[in-house]
mmCIF file of N, CA and C in Angstrom:
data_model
loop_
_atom_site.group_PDB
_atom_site.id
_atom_site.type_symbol
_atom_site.label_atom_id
_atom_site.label_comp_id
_atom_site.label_asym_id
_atom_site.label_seq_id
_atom_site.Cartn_x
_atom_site.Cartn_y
_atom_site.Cartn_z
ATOM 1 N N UNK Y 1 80.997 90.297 -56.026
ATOM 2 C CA UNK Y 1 80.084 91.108 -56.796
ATOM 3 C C UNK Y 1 80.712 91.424 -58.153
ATOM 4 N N UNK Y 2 79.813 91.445 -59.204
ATOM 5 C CA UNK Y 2 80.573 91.792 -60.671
ATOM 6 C C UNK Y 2 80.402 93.368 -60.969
ATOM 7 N N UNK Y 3 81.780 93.507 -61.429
ATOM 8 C CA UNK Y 3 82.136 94.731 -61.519
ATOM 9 C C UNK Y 3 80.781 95.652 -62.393
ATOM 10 N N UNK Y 4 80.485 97.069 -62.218
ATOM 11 C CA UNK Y 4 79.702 97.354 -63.228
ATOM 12 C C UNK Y 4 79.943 97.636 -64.709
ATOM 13 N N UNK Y 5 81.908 97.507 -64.690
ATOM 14 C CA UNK Y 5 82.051 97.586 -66.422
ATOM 15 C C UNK Y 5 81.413 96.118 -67.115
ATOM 16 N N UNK Y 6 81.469 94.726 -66.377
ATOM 17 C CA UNK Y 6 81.723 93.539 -66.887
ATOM 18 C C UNK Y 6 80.031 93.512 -66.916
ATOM 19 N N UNK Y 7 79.292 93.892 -66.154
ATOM 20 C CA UNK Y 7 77.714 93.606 -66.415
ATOM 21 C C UNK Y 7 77.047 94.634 -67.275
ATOM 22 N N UNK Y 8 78.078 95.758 -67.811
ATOM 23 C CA UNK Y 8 77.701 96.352 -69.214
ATOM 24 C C UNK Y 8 77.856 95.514 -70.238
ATOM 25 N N UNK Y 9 79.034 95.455 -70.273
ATOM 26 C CA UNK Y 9 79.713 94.500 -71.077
ATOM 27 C C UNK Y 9 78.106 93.514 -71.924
ATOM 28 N N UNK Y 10 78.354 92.775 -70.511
ATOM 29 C CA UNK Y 10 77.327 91.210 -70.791
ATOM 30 C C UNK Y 10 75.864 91.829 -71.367
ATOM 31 N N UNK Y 11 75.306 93.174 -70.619
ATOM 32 C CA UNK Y 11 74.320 93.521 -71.301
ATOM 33 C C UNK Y 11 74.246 93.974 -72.294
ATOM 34 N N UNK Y 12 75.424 94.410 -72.965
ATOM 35 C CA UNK Y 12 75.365 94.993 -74.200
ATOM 36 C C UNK Y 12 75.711 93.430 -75.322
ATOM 37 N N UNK Y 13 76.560 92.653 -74.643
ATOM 38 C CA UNK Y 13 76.286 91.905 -75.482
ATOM 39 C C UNK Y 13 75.228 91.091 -75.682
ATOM 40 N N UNK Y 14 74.630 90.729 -74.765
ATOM 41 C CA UNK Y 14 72.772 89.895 -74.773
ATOM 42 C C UNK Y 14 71.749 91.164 -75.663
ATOM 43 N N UNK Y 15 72.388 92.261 -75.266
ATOM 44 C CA UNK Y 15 71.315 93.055 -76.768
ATOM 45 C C UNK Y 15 71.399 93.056 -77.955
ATOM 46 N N UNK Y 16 72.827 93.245 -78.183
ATOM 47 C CA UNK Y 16 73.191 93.048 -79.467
ATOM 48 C C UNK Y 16 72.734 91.570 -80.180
ATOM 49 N N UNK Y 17 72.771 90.905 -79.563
ATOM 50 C CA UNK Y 17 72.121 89.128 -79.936
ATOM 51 C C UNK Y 17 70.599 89.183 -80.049
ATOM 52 N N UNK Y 18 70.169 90.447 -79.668
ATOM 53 C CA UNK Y 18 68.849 90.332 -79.724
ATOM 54 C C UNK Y 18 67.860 89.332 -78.680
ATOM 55 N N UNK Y 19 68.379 89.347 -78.029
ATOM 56 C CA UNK Y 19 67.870 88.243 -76.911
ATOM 57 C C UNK Y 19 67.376 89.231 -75.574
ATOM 58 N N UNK Y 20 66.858 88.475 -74.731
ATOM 59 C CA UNK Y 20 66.454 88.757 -73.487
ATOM 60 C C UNK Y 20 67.116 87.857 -72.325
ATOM 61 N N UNK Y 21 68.075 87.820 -71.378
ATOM 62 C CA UNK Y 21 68.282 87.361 -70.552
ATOM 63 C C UNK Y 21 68.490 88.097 -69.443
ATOM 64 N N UNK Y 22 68.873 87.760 -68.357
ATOM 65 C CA UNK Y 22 68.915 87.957 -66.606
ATOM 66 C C UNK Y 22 70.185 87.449 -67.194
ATOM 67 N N UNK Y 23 70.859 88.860 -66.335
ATOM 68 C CA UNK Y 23 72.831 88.437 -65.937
ATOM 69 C C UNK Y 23 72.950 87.825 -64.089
ATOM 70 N N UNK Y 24 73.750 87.157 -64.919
ATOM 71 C CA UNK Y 24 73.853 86.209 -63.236
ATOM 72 C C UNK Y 24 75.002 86.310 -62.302
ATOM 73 N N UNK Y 25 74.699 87.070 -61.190
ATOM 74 C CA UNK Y 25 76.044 87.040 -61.035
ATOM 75 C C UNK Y 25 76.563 86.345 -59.659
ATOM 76 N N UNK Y 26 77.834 85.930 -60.099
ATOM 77 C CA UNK Y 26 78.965 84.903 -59.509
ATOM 78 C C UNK Y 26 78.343 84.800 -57.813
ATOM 79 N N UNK Y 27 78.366 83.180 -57.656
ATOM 80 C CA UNK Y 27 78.196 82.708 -56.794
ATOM 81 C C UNK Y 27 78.921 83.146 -55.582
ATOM 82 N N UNK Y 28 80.141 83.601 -55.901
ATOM 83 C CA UNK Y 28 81.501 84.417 -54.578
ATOM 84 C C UNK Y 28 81.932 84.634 -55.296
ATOM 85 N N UNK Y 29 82.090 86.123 -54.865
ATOM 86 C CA UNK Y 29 83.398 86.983 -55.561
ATOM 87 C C UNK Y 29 84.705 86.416 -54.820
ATOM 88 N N UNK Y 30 85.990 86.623 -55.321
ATOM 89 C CA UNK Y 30 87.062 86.210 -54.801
ATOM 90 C C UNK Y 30 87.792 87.239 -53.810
ATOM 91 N N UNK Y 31 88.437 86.807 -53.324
ATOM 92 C CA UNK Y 31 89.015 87.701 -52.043
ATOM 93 C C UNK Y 31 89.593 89.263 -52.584
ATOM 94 N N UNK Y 32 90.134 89.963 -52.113
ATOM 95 C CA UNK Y 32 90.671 91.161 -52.668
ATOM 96 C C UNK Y 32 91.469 91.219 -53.045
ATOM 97 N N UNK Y 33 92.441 90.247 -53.200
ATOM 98 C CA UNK Y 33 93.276 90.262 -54.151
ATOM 99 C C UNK Y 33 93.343 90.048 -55.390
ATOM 100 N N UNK Y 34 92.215 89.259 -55.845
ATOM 101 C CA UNK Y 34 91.420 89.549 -57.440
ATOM 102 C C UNK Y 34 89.897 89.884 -57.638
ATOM 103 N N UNK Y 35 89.859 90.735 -56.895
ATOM 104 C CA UNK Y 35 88.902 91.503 -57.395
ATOM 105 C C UNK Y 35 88.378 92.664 -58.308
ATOM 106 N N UNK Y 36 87.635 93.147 -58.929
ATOM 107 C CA UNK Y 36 87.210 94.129 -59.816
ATOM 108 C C UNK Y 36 86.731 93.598 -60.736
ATOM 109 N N UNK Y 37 88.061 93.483 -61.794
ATOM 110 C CA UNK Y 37 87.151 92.749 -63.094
ATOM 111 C C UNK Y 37 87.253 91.144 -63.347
ATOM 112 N N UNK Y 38 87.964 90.694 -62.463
ATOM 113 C CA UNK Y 38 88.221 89.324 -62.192
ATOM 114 C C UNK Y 38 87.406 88.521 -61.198
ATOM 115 N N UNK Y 39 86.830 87.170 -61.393
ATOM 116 C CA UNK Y 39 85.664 86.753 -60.346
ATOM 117 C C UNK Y 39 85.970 85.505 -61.010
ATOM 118 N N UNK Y 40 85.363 85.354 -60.381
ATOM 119 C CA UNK Y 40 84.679 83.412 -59.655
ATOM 120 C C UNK Y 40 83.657 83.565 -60.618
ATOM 121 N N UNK Y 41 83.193 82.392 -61.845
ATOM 122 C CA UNK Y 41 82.223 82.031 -62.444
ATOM 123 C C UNK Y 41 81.570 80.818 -61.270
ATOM 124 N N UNK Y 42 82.545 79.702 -60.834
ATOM 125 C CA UNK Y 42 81.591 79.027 -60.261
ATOM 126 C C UNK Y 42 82.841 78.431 -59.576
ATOM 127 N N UNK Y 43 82.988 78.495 -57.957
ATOM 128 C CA UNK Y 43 84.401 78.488 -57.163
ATOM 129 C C UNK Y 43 84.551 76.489 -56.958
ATOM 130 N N UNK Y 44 83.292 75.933 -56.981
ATOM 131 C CA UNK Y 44 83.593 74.453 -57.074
ATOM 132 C C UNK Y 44 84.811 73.933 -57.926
ATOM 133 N N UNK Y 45 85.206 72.604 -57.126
ATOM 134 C CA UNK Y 45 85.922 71.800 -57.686
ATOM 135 C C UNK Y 45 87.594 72.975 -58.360
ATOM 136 N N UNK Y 46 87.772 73.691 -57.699
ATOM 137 C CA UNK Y 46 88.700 74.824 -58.325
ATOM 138 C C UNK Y 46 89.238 75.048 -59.159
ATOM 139 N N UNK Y 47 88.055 75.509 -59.620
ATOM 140 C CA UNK Y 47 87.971 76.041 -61.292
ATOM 141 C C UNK Y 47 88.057 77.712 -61.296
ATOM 142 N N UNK Y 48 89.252 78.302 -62.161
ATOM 143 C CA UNK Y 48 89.671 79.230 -62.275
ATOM 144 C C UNK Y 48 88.801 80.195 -62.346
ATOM 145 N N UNK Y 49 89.046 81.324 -61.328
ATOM 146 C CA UNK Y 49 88.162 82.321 -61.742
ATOM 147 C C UNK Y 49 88.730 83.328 -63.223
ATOM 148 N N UNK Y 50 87.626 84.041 -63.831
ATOM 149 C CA UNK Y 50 87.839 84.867 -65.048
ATOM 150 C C UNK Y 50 88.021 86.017 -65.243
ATOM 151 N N UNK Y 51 88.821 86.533 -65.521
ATOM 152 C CA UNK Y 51 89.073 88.106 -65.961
ATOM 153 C C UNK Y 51 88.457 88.491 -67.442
ATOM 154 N N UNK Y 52 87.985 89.797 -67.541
ATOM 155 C CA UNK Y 52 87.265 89.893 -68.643
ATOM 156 C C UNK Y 52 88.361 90.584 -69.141
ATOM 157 N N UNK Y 53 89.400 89.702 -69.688
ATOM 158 C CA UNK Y 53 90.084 90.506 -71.218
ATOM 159 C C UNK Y 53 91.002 91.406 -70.362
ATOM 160 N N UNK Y 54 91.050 91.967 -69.354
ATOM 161 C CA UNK Y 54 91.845 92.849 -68.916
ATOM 162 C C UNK Y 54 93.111 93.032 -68.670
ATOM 163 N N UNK Y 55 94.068 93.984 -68.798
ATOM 164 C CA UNK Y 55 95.493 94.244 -68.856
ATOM 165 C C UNK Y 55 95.484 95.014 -67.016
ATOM 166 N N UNK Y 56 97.173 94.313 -67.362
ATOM 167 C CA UNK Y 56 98.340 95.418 -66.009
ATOM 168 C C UNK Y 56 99.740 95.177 -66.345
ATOM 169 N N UNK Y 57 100.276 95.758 -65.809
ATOM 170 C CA UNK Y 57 101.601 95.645 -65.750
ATOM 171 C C UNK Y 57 102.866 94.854 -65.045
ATOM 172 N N UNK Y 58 103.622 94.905 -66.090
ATOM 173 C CA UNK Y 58 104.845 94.222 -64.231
ATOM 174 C C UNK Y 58 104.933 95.071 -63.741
ATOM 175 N N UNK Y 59 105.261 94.850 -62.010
ATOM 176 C CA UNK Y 59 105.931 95.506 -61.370
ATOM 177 C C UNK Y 59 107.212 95.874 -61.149
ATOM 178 N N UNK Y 60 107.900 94.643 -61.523
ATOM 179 C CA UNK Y 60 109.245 94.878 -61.407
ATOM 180 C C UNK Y 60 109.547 93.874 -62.902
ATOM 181 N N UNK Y 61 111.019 93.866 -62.568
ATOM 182 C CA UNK Y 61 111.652 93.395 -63.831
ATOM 183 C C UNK Y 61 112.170 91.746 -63.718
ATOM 184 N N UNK Y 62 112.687 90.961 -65.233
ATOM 185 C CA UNK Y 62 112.881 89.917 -65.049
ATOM 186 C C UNK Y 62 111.680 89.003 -64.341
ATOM 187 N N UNK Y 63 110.451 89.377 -64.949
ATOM 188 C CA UNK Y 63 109.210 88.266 -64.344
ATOM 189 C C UNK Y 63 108.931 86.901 -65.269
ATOM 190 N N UNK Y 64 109.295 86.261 -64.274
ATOM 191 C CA UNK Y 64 109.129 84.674 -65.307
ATOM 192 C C UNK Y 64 107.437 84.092 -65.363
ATOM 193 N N UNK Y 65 107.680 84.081 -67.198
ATOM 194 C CA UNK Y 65 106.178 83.393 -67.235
ATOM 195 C C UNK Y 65 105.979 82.300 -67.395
ATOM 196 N N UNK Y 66 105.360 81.471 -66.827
ATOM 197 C CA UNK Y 66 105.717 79.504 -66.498
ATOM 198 C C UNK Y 66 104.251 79.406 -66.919
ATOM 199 N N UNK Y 67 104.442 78.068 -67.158
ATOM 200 C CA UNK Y 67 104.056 77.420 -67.610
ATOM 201 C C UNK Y 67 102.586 76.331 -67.222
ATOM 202 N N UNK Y 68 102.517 76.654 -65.256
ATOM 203 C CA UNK Y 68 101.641 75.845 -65.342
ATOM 204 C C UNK Y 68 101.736 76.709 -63.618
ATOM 205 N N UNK Y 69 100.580 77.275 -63.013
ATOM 206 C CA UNK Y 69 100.547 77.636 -61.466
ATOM 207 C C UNK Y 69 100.511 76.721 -60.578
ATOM 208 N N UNK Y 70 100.366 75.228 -60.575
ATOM 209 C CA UNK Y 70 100.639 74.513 -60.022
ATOM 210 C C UNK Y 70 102.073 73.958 -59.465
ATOM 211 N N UNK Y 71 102.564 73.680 -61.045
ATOM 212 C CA UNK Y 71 103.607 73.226 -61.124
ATOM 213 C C UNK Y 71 104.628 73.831 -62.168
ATOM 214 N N UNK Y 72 104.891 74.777 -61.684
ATOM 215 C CA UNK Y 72 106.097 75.600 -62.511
ATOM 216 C C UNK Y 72 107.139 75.195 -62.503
ATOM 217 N N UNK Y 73 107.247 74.397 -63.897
ATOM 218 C CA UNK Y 73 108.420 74.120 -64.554
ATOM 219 C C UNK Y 73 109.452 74.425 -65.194
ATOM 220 N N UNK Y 74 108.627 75.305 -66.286
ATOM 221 C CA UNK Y 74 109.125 75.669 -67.441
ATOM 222 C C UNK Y 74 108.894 76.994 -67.735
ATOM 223 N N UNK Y 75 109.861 77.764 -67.738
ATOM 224 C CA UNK Y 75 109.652 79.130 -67.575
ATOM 225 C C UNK Y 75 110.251 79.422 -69.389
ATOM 226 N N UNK Y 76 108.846 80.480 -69.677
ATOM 227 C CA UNK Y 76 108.568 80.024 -71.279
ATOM 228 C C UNK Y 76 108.519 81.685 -71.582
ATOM 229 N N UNK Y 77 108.853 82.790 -70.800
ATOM 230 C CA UNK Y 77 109.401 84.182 -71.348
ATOM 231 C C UNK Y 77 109.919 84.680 -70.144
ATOM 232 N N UNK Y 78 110.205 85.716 -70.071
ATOM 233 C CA UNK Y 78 110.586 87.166 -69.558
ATOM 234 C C UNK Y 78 109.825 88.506 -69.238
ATOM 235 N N UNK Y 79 109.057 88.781 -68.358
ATOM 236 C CA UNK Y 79 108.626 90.163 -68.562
ATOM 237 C C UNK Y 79 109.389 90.847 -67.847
ATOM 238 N N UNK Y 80 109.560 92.439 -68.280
ATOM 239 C CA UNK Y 80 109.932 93.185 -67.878
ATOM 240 C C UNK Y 80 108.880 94.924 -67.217
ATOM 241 N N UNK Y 81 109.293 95.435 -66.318
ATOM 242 C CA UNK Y 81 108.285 95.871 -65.184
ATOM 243 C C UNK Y 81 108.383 97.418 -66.376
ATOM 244 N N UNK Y 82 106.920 97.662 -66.420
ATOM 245 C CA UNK Y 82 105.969 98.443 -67.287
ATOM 246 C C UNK Y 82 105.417 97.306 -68.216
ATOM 247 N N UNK Y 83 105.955 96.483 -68.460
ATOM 248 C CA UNK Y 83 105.165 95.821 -69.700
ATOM 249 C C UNK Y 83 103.961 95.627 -69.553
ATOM 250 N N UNK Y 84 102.645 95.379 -70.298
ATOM 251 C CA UNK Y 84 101.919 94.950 -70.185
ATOM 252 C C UNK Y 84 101.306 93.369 -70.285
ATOM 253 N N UNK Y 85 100.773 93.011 -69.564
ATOM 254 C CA UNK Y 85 100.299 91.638 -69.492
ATOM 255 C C UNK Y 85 98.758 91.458 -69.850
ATOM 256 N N UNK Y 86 98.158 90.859 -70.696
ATOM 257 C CA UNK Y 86 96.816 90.345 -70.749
ATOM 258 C C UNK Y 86 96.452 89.531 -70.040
ATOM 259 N N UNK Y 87 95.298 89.372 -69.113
ATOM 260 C CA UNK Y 87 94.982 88.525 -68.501
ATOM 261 C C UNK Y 87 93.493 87.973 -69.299
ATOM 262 N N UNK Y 88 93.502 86.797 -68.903
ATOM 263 C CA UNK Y 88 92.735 86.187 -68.929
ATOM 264 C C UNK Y 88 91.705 85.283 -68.081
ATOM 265 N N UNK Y 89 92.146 84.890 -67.164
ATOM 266 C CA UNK Y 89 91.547 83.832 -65.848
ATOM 267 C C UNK Y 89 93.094 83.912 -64.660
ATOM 268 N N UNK Y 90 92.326 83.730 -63.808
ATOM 269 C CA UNK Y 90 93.706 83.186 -62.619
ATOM 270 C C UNK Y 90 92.815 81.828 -61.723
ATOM 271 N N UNK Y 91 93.928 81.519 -60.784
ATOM 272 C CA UNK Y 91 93.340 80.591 -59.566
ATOM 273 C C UNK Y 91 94.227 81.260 -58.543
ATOM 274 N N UNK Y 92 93.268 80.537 -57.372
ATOM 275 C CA UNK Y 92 93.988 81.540 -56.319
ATOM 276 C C UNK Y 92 94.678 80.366 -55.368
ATOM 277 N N UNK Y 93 95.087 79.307 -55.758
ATOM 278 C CA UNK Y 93 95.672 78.282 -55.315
ATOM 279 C C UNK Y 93 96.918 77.608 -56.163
ATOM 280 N N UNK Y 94 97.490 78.510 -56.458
ATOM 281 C CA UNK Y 94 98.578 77.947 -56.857
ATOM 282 C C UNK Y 94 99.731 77.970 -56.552
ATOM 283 N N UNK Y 95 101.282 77.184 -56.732
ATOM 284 C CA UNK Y 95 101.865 77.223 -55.840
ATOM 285 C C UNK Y 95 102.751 78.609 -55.186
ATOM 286 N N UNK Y 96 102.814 78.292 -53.887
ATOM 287 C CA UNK Y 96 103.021 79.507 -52.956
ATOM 288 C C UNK Y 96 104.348 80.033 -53.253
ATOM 289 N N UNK Y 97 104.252 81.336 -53.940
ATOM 290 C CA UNK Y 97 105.671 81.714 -55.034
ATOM 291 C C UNK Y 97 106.167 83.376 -53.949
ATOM 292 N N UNK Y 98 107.143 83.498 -53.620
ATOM 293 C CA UNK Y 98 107.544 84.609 -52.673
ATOM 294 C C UNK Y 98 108.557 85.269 -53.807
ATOM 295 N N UNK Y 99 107.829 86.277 -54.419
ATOM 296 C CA UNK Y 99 108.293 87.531 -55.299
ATOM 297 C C UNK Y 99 109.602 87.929 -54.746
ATOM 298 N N UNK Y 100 110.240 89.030 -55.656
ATOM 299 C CA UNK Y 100 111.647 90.011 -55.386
ATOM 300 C C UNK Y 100 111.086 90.737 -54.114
ATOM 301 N N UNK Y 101 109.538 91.316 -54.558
ATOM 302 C CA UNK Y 101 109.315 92.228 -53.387
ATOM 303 C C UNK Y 101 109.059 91.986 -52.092
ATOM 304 N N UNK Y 102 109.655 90.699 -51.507
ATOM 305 C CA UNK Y 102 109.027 90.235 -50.293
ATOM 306 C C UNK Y 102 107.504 89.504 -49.927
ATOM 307 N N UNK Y 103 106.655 89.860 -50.933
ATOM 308 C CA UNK Y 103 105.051 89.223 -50.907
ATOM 309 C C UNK Y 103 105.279 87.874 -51.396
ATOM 310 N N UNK Y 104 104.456 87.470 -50.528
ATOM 311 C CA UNK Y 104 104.593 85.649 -50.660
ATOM 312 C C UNK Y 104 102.647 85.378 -51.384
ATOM 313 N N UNK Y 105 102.134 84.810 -52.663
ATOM 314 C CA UNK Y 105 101.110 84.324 -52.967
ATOM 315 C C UNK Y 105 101.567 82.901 -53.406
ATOM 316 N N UNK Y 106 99.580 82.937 -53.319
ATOM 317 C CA UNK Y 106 98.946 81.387 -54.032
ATOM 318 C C UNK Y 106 98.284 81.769 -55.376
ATOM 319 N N UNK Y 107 98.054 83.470 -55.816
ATOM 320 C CA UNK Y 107 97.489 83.272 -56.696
ATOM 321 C C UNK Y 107 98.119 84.107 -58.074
ATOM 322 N N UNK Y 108 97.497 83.485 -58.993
ATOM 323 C CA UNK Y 108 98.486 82.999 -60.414
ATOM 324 C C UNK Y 108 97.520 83.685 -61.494
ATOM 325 N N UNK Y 109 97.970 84.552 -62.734
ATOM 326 C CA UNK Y 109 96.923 84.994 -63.143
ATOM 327 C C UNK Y 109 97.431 84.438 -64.434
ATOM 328 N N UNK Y 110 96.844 84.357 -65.835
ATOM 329 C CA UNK Y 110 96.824 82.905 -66.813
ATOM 330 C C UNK Y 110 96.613 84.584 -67.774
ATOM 331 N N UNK Y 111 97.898 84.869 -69.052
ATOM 332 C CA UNK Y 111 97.625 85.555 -70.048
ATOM 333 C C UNK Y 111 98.567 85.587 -70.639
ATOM 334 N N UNK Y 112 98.679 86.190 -71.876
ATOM 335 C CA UNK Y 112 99.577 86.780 -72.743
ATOM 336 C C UNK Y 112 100.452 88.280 -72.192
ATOM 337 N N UNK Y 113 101.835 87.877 -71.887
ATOM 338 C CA UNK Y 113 102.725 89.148 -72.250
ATOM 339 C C UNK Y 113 102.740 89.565 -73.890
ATOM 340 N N UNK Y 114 102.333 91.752 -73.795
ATOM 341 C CA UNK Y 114 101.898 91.521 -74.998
ATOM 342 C C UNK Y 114 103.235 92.111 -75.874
ATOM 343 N N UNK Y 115 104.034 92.146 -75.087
ATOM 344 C CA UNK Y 115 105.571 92.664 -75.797
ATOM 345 C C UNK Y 115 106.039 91.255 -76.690
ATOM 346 N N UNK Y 116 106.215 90.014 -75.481
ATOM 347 C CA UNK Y 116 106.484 88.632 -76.735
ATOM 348 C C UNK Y 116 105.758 87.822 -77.427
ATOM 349 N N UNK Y 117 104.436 88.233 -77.018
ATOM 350 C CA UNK Y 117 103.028 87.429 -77.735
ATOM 351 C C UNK Y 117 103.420 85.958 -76.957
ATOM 352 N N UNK Y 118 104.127 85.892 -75.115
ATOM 353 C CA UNK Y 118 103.591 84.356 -75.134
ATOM 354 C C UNK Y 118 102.924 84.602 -73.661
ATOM 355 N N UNK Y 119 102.268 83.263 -74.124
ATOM 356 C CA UNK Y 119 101.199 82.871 -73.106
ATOM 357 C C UNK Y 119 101.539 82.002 -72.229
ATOM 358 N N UNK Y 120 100.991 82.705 -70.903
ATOM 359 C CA UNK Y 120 101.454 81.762 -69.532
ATOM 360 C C UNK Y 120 101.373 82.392 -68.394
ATOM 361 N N UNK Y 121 101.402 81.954 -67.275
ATOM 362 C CA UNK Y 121 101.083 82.200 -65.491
ATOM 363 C C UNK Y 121 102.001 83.057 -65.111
ATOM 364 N N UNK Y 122 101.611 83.970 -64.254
ATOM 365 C CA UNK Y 122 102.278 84.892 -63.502
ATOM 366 C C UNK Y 122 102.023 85.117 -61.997
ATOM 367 N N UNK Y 123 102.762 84.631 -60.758
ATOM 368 C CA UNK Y 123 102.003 85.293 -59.876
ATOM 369 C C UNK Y 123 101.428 86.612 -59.522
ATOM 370 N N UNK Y 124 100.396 86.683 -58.858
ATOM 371 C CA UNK Y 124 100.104 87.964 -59.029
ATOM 372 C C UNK Y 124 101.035 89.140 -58.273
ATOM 373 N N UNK Y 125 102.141 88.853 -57.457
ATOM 374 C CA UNK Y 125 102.990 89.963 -56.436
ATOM 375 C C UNK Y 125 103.972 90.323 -57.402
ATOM 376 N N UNK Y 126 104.187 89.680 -58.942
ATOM 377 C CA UNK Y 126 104.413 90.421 -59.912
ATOM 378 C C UNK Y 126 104.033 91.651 -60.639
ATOM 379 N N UNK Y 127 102.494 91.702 -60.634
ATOM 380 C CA UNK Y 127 101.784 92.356 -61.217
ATOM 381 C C UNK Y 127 101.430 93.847 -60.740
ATOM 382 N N UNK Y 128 101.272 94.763 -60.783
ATOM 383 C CA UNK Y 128 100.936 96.369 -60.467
ATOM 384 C C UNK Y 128 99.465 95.862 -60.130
ATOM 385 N N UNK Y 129 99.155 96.113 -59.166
ATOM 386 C CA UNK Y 129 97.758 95.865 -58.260
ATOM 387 C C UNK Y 129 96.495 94.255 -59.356
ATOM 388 N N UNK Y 130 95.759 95.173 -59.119
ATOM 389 C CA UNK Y 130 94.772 93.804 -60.065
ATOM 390 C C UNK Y 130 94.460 94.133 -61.736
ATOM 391 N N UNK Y 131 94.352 93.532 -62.733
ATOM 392 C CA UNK Y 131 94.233 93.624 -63.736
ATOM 393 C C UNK Y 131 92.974 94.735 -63.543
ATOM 394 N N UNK Y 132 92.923 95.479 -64.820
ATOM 395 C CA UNK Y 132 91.823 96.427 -64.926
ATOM 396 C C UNK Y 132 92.028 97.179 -66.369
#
């Protein structure tokens, strides 16, 4: 189900355009571990679900931001736990990464740390609950 900030959002922006449309919303929401402002546009062929713009934090410290949730190679910053992270989209299939804190995920959330301005994947058992 889409959150009710993100279907303001969309309605305020279809007014402002001056238009008339029906907001549509997501075919499946994603499990609870990204849920709220993060969803499934369309879960076929596994294609990333989207976060609208939303921030969180690390949880802890020394969080590596790589380069690709599949295949993490290249670990391309550093976060450190308070920082903030921008999100942008995640997938919830990516590879199975077991955090400092003992939580083992598949899913990977795709943004800018906004302390070094770089962009890249984080699992989410990094992150302070779900982006919001």
């Amino acid at each position: 189900m889409m959150s009710p900030r993100i279907a303001a959002r969309l309605l305020v922006a279809v007014a402002s355009l001056g238009g008339v449309a029906a907001l549509a919303v997501p075919a499946s929401a994603a499990p609870a571990a990204a849920t709220g402002s993060c969803f499934f546009y369309d879960n076929q062929n596994n294609q990333p679900g989207a976060c609208a713009d939303e921030t969180t934090n690390y949880s802890q410290g020394d969080v590596g931001i790589w380069n690709d949730p599949n295949n993490p190679t290249a670990r391309l910053a550093t976060g450190t736990a308070g920082q903030v992270f921008k999100t942008f989209d995640y997938v919830p299939t990516g590879q199975s990464t077991t955090c400092t804190n003992g939580a083992t995920t598949t899913y990977w959330y795709h943004g800018t740390d906004l302390a070094s301005g770089q962009t890249g994947w984080v699992p989410d058992c990094y992150l302070n609950g779900e982006p919001s």
